[in-house]
Short mmCIF file of C-alpha atoms in Angstrom, two decimals:
data_model
loop_
_atom_site.label_atom_id
_atom_site.label_comp_id
_atom_site.label_asym_id
_atom_site.label_seq_id
_atom_site.Cartn_x
_atom_site.Cartn_y
_atom_site.Cartn_z
CA MET A 1 3.16 -23.55 -0.95
CA ASN A 2 0.77 -26.42 -0.41
CA ARG A 3 -2.76 -25.31 0.23
CA ILE A 4 -4.52 -26.99 3.12
CA VAL A 5 -8.23 -27.55 2.54
CA LEU A 6 -10.56 -28.76 5.26
CA LEU A 7 -13.51 -30.68 3.84
CA VAL A 8 -16.39 -31.12 6.30
CA GLU A 9 -18.51 -33.87 4.80
CA ASP A 10 -20.22 -36.97 6.16
CA SER A 11 -20.91 -38.79 2.89
CA PRO A 12 -18.02 -41.17 2.12
CA GLY A 13 -18.95 -41.09 -1.56
CA ASP A 14 -18.73 -37.31 -1.75
CA VAL A 15 -15.47 -37.31 0.21
CA ARG A 16 -14.01 -39.74 -2.30
CA LEU A 17 -15.24 -37.76 -5.31
CA THR A 18 -13.90 -34.51 -3.88
CA ARG A 19 -10.55 -36.08 -3.05
CA GLU A 20 -10.17 -37.50 -6.57
CA ALA A 21 -11.26 -34.27 -8.22
CA PHE A 22 -8.76 -32.20 -6.19
CA ARG A 23 -6.03 -34.73 -6.96
CA ASP A 24 -6.72 -34.26 -10.66
CA ALA A 25 -6.87 -30.47 -10.34
CA ASP A 26 -3.76 -30.06 -8.20
CA PRO A 27 -1.99 -32.99 -6.53
CA GLN A 28 -0.24 -30.58 -4.14
CA ILE A 29 -3.45 -29.79 -2.26
CA ASP A 30 -3.44 -31.20 1.26
CA LEU A 31 -7.06 -32.25 1.85
CA ARG A 32 -8.11 -32.87 5.44
CA ILE A 33 -11.46 -34.42 6.32
CA ALA A 34 -13.86 -33.89 9.21
CA VAL A 35 -16.95 -36.12 9.06
CA ASP A 36 -19.19 -34.11 11.37
CA GLY A 37 -19.46 -30.63 12.86
CA VAL A 38 -17.99 -31.54 16.23
CA GLU A 39 -14.89 -32.97 14.57
CA ALA A 40 -14.62 -29.88 12.34
CA MET A 41 -14.59 -27.57 15.37
CA ALA A 42 -12.12 -29.83 17.25
CA TYR A 43 -9.87 -29.70 14.18
CA LEU A 44 -10.08 -25.92 13.89
CA ARG A 45 -9.52 -25.42 17.63
CA GLN A 46 -6.72 -27.99 17.67
CA GLU A 47 -8.36 -30.04 20.38
CA GLY A 48 -7.72 -33.70 21.32
CA VAL A 49 -6.20 -35.71 18.47
CA HIS A 50 -6.17 -32.53 16.37
CA ILE A 51 -3.64 -30.77 18.59
CA ASP A 52 -1.12 -30.52 15.73
CA ALA A 53 -3.69 -29.90 12.99
CA PRO A 54 -2.50 -27.21 10.59
CA ARG A 55 -4.75 -24.23 10.05
CA PRO A 56 -6.64 -24.67 6.77
CA ASP A 57 -6.36 -22.04 4.04
CA PHE A 58 -9.87 -22.83 2.89
CA ILE A 59 -12.92 -24.69 4.22
CA LEU A 60 -15.57 -26.60 2.24
CA LEU A 61 -18.57 -27.14 4.49
CA ASP A 62 -21.62 -29.34 4.01
CA LEU A 63 -24.80 -28.10 5.74
CA ASN A 64 -26.40 -31.33 6.83
CA LEU A 65 -24.01 -33.08 9.17
CA PRO A 66 -24.27 -35.39 12.17
CA LYS A 67 -23.69 -34.20 15.76
CA MET A 68 -23.39 -30.48 14.88
CA ASP A 69 -24.80 -29.21 11.64
CA GLY A 70 -23.04 -27.00 9.12
CA ARG A 71 -25.03 -23.86 9.97
CA GLU A 72 -23.79 -24.08 13.55
CA VAL A 73 -20.21 -24.77 12.44
CA LEU A 74 -20.40 -21.76 10.13
CA ALA A 75 -21.73 -19.56 12.94
CA HIS A 76 -18.88 -20.69 15.24
CA ILE A 77 -16.24 -20.01 12.59
CA LYS A 78 -17.55 -16.55 11.75
CA GLU A 79 -17.96 -15.54 15.41
CA ASP A 80 -14.32 -16.43 16.13
CA ASP A 81 -11.92 -13.53 15.47
CA ASP A 82 -9.12 -15.90 14.63
CA LEU A 83 -11.06 -18.36 12.43
CA LYS A 84 -13.40 -15.90 10.65
CA THR A 85 -10.76 -14.93 8.07
CA ILE A 86 -10.62 -18.46 6.64
CA PRO A 87 -12.78 -18.47 3.49
CA THR A 88 -15.61 -20.91 4.12
CA VAL A 89 -17.64 -22.12 1.18
CA ILE A 90 -20.88 -24.07 1.60
CA LEU A 91 -21.12 -27.18 -0.58
CA THR A 92 -24.42 -28.92 -0.12
CA THR A 93 -27.21 -30.77 -1.88
CA SER A 94 -29.71 -28.25 -0.53
CA ASP A 95 -31.09 -25.82 -3.05
CA ALA A 96 -33.52 -24.26 -0.55
CA GLU A 97 -33.60 -20.46 -0.67
CA ALA A 98 -33.78 -20.39 3.15
CA ASP A 99 -30.46 -22.25 3.37
CA ILE A 100 -28.83 -19.93 0.85
CA VAL A 101 -29.98 -16.78 2.67
CA THR A 102 -29.11 -18.18 6.12
CA SER A 103 -25.64 -19.14 4.93
CA TYR A 104 -24.88 -15.68 3.51
CA LYS A 105 -26.33 -14.07 6.65
CA LEU A 106 -23.92 -16.16 8.71
CA GLN A 107 -21.23 -14.78 6.37
CA ALA A 108 -20.45 -17.87 4.35
CA ASN A 109 -18.01 -16.72 1.69
CA CYS A 110 -19.95 -18.49 -1.04
CA TYR A 111 -22.74 -21.05 -1.53
CA LEU A 112 -22.50 -23.89 -4.01
CA SER A 113 -24.96 -26.69 -4.59
CA LYS A 114 -23.65 -30.18 -5.26
CA PRO A 115 -24.45 -31.42 -8.71
CA VAL A 116 -25.85 -34.94 -8.93
CA GLN A 117 -23.94 -35.91 -12.08
CA LEU A 118 -20.42 -37.19 -11.58
CA GLU A 119 -18.84 -35.12 -14.36
CA GLU A 120 -20.50 -31.96 -13.09
CA PHE A 121 -19.27 -32.65 -9.58
CA GLU A 122 -15.72 -33.03 -10.89
CA SER A 123 -16.04 -29.87 -12.93
CA LEU A 124 -17.32 -27.95 -9.88
CA VAL A 125 -14.35 -29.05 -7.76
CA LYS A 126 -12.02 -28.04 -10.57
CA SER A 127 -13.67 -24.60 -10.72
CA ILE A 128 -13.30 -24.25 -6.93
CA ASN A 129 -9.61 -24.99 -7.35
CA ASP A 130 -9.26 -22.59 -10.29
CA PHE A 131 -11.07 -19.74 -8.58
CA TRP A 132 -10.59 -20.03 -4.82
CA LEU A 133 -7.20 -21.69 -4.68
CA THR A 134 -5.65 -19.98 -7.71
CA ARG A 135 -7.29 -16.61 -8.46
CA VAL A 136 -8.33 -15.50 -5.01
CA LYS A 137 -5.84 -13.98 -2.63
CA LEU A 138 -6.22 -15.91 0.60
CA PRO A 139 -5.05 -14.48 3.90
CA GLN A 140 -1.60 -15.63 5.01
CA GLN A 141 -1.43 -18.09 7.86
CA ALA A 142 -1.91 -16.17 11.09
CA LEU A 143 1.29 -16.09 13.09
CA SER A 144 -0.42 -15.96 16.47
CA ASN A 145 -0.53 -19.70 17.13
CA MET B 1 -36.02 -21.28 -31.48
CA LYS B 2 -33.50 -20.98 -28.74
CA ILE B 3 -34.84 -20.73 -25.25
CA ALA B 4 -32.84 -18.53 -22.95
CA GLU B 5 -31.05 -20.45 -20.23
CA ASP B 6 -31.72 -17.86 -17.61
CA ASP B 7 -35.07 -16.81 -16.25
CA GLY B 8 -34.92 -13.50 -18.10
CA MET B 9 -34.03 -11.41 -15.08
CA PRO B 10 -30.76 -9.59 -15.60
CA ILE B 11 -28.12 -10.00 -12.93
CA GLU B 12 -27.53 -6.66 -11.22
CA VAL B 13 -23.88 -5.96 -10.45
CA LEU B 14 -22.65 -2.85 -8.62
CA LEU B 15 -19.10 -1.87 -9.51
CA VAL B 16 -17.50 0.58 -7.07
CA GLU B 17 -14.48 1.90 -8.89
CA ASP B 18 -12.93 5.32 -9.43
CA SER B 19 -10.53 4.52 -12.26
CA PRO B 20 -12.20 5.17 -15.65
CA GLY B 21 -9.82 2.74 -17.36
CA ASP B 22 -10.70 -0.10 -15.02
CA VAL B 23 -14.40 0.71 -15.33
CA ARG B 24 -14.13 0.43 -19.09
CA LEU B 25 -12.23 -2.87 -18.98
CA THR B 26 -14.75 -4.33 -16.56
CA GLN B 27 -17.69 -3.16 -18.68
CA GLU B 28 -16.20 -4.75 -21.78
CA ALA B 29 -15.49 -8.04 -20.06
CA PHE B 30 -19.06 -8.17 -18.72
CA ARG B 31 -20.56 -7.27 -22.09
CA GLU B 32 -19.17 -10.45 -23.59
CA TYR B 33 -20.83 -12.55 -20.94
CA SER B 34 -23.61 -14.90 -22.04
CA LYS B 35 -26.19 -13.92 -19.44
CA PRO B 36 -27.73 -10.45 -19.27
CA VAL B 37 -25.80 -8.43 -16.71
CA ARG B 38 -26.68 -4.87 -15.74
CA LEU B 39 -23.55 -3.19 -14.51
CA HIS B 40 -24.14 -0.18 -12.24
CA LEU B 41 -21.32 2.17 -11.39
CA ALA B 42 -20.46 4.12 -8.25
CA THR B 43 -17.21 6.08 -8.46
CA ASP B 44 -16.68 6.60 -4.73
CA GLY B 45 -17.75 5.12 -1.41
CA VAL B 46 -20.38 7.75 -0.62
CA GLU B 47 -22.08 7.13 -3.96
CA ALA B 48 -21.94 3.36 -3.37
CA MET B 49 -23.72 3.68 -0.02
CA ALA B 50 -26.33 6.05 -1.51
CA PHE B 51 -27.00 3.47 -4.26
CA LEU B 52 -27.33 0.63 -1.74
CA ARG B 53 -29.57 2.68 0.56
CA HIS B 54 -31.71 4.05 -2.28
CA GLU B 55 -30.94 7.61 -1.33
CA GLY B 56 -31.21 10.76 -3.44
CA ALA B 57 -30.84 10.05 -7.15
CA TYR B 58 -30.80 6.32 -6.35
CA VAL B 59 -34.31 6.05 -4.94
CA ASN B 60 -35.20 3.51 -7.63
CA ALA B 61 -31.86 1.72 -7.73
CA PRO B 62 -32.17 -2.06 -7.87
CA ARG B 63 -30.66 -4.15 -5.13
CA PRO B 64 -27.45 -5.62 -6.56
CA ASP B 65 -26.92 -9.39 -6.70
CA LEU B 66 -23.17 -8.91 -6.49
CA ILE B 67 -20.84 -6.05 -5.52
CA LEU B 68 -17.33 -5.50 -6.90
CA LEU B 69 -15.53 -3.12 -4.56
CA ASP B 70 -12.22 -1.33 -4.95
CA LEU B 71 -10.40 -0.50 -1.70
CA ASN B 72 -8.86 2.86 -2.50
CA LEU B 73 -11.67 5.26 -3.29
CA PRO B 74 -12.29 8.98 -2.90
CA ARG B 75 -14.49 10.39 -0.10
CA MET B 76 -15.19 7.07 1.66
CA ASP B 77 -12.77 4.24 1.11
CA GLY B 78 -13.61 0.65 0.31
CA ARG B 79 -12.80 -0.69 3.79
CA GLU B 80 -15.42 1.61 5.28
CA VAL B 81 -17.96 0.70 2.58
CA LEU B 82 -17.32 -3.00 3.25
CA ALA B 83 -17.74 -2.51 7.01
CA LEU B 84 -21.05 -0.66 6.49
CA ILE B 85 -22.36 -3.35 4.13
CA LYS B 86 -21.46 -6.21 6.46
CA LYS B 87 -22.94 -4.48 9.54
CA ASP B 88 -26.27 -3.96 7.79
CA GLN B 89 -28.68 -6.87 8.31
CA SER B 90 -30.25 -6.41 4.89
CA LEU B 91 -27.12 -5.66 2.84
CA LYS B 92 -24.74 -8.16 4.45
CA ILE B 93 -26.03 -11.11 2.41
CA ILE B 94 -24.97 -9.50 -0.88
CA PRO B 95 -21.70 -11.16 -1.94
CA THR B 96 -19.06 -8.43 -1.92
CA ILE B 97 -15.84 -9.05 -3.80
CA ILE B 98 -12.78 -6.88 -3.24
CA LEU B 99 -11.06 -6.04 -6.53
CA THR B 100 -8.02 -3.88 -5.95
CA THR B 101 -4.46 -3.17 -7.00
CA SER B 102 -3.31 -3.52 -3.39
CA ASP B 103 -1.21 -6.59 -2.67
CA ASP B 104 -0.61 -5.52 0.91
CA GLU B 105 -1.15 -8.46 3.25
CA ALA B 106 -2.72 -6.10 5.82
CA ASP B 107 -5.42 -5.18 3.26
CA VAL B 108 -6.09 -8.84 2.52
CA MET B 109 -6.41 -9.63 6.22
CA ILE B 110 -8.62 -6.65 7.09
CA SER B 111 -10.90 -7.40 4.15
CA TYR B 112 -11.50 -10.97 5.32
CA GLN B 113 -11.90 -9.75 8.90
CA LEU B 114 -14.61 -7.40 7.67
CA GLN B 115 -16.17 -10.44 5.94
CA ALA B 116 -15.45 -9.67 2.32
CA ASN B 117 -16.61 -12.71 0.36
CA CYS B 118 -13.32 -12.84 -1.49
CA TYR B 119 -10.27 -10.79 -2.33
CA LEU B 120 -8.92 -10.46 -5.84
CA ARG B 121 -5.95 -8.50 -6.98
CA LYS B 122 -6.24 -6.49 -10.19
CA PRO B 123 -3.64 -7.63 -12.67
CA ALA B 124 -1.65 -4.91 -14.42
CA HIS B 125 -2.03 -6.33 -17.92
CA TRP B 126 -5.19 -6.05 -19.96
CA ASP B 127 -5.35 -9.73 -20.93
CA ALA B 128 -5.00 -10.85 -17.36
CA PHE B 129 -7.60 -8.29 -16.21
CA ASP B 130 -10.04 -9.58 -18.80
CA GLY B 131 -9.33 -13.15 -17.69
CA LEU B 132 -9.97 -12.22 -14.08
CA VAL B 133 -13.33 -10.58 -14.80
CA ARG B 134 -14.31 -13.64 -16.85
CA SER B 135 -13.40 -15.88 -13.94
CA ILE B 136 -15.61 -13.76 -11.66
CA ASN B 137 -18.45 -14.20 -14.14
CA ALA B 138 -17.84 -17.90 -14.52
CA PHE B 139 -17.66 -18.56 -10.81
CA TRP B 140 -20.00 -16.07 -9.15
CA LEU B 141 -22.65 -15.69 -11.84
CA THR B 142 -22.75 -19.31 -12.99
CA ARG B 143 -21.50 -21.63 -10.27
CA ALA B 144 -22.39 -19.83 -7.07
CA LYS B 145 -25.92 -19.67 -5.72
CA LEU B 146 -26.70 -16.05 -4.97
CA PRO B 147 -29.46 -15.08 -2.58
CA GLN B 148 -32.68 -14.11 -4.34
CA GLN B 149 -33.93 -10.57 -4.23
CA ILE B 150 -35.82 -10.26 -0.99
CA PRO B 151 -37.73 -7.01 -0.62
CA ASN B 152 -38.18 -7.04 3.17
CA ALA B 153 -35.10 -8.78 4.42
#
């Protein structure tokens, strides 16, 4: 079964790196992109052009995003009884303790900081694939919608 | 002279598990880990909550950085422990990983609904069990940023 991953990220460079790293780790992964928080929520709620968007198995969420920031997106996901079961992992350049604590309080499933070195970034994405998309048991797609 | 990579503080892990065999396997897999890990054990849900709330014999128990929680436990089961942790404003930020033999989709779903940080199924074979505990170490204790100990959260 092809895993659908929603990447919420506004930096084109990081989108490209993540896409290439996932392609190397597992070419079967279906990576979808939302470039800001509003688009992420429209995708998840299947609004507008996202009406046929498939439910992601896993979400990678940046914190600092245009229009609606990642903290707010996270809060919306975890307040929604249907969306809250999708594992949502924060992937951000912020190393601030306040961001880490806030994210876990909002029930982020995990917090990862983006490495600055290219090889480390690739290795992190590979480890996300190995752990979250291989080891972890993800919930089955909800049948309700 | 080699300088330790960590800051010297051991990582405190609470394992909530009633099977002595699984406790032993987990202890051994953690012992081989490069960073100092202090593994604390609670063998049922009531003991786990007493540890987390510093009650009775656990008045001086450290706050764990990570919790590994079995679902099927005597006295208070893991689903109830998970619900209590995630309803508690201070405890909810501790990453809580379900580690269970159950492959029942209903258990997976309820665990994520209760905001388990992730769900892992215990493999039946020793090698695979060891590999799984190593992957927990590698991901959660090395890659992931855990919240710092905060006394008055």
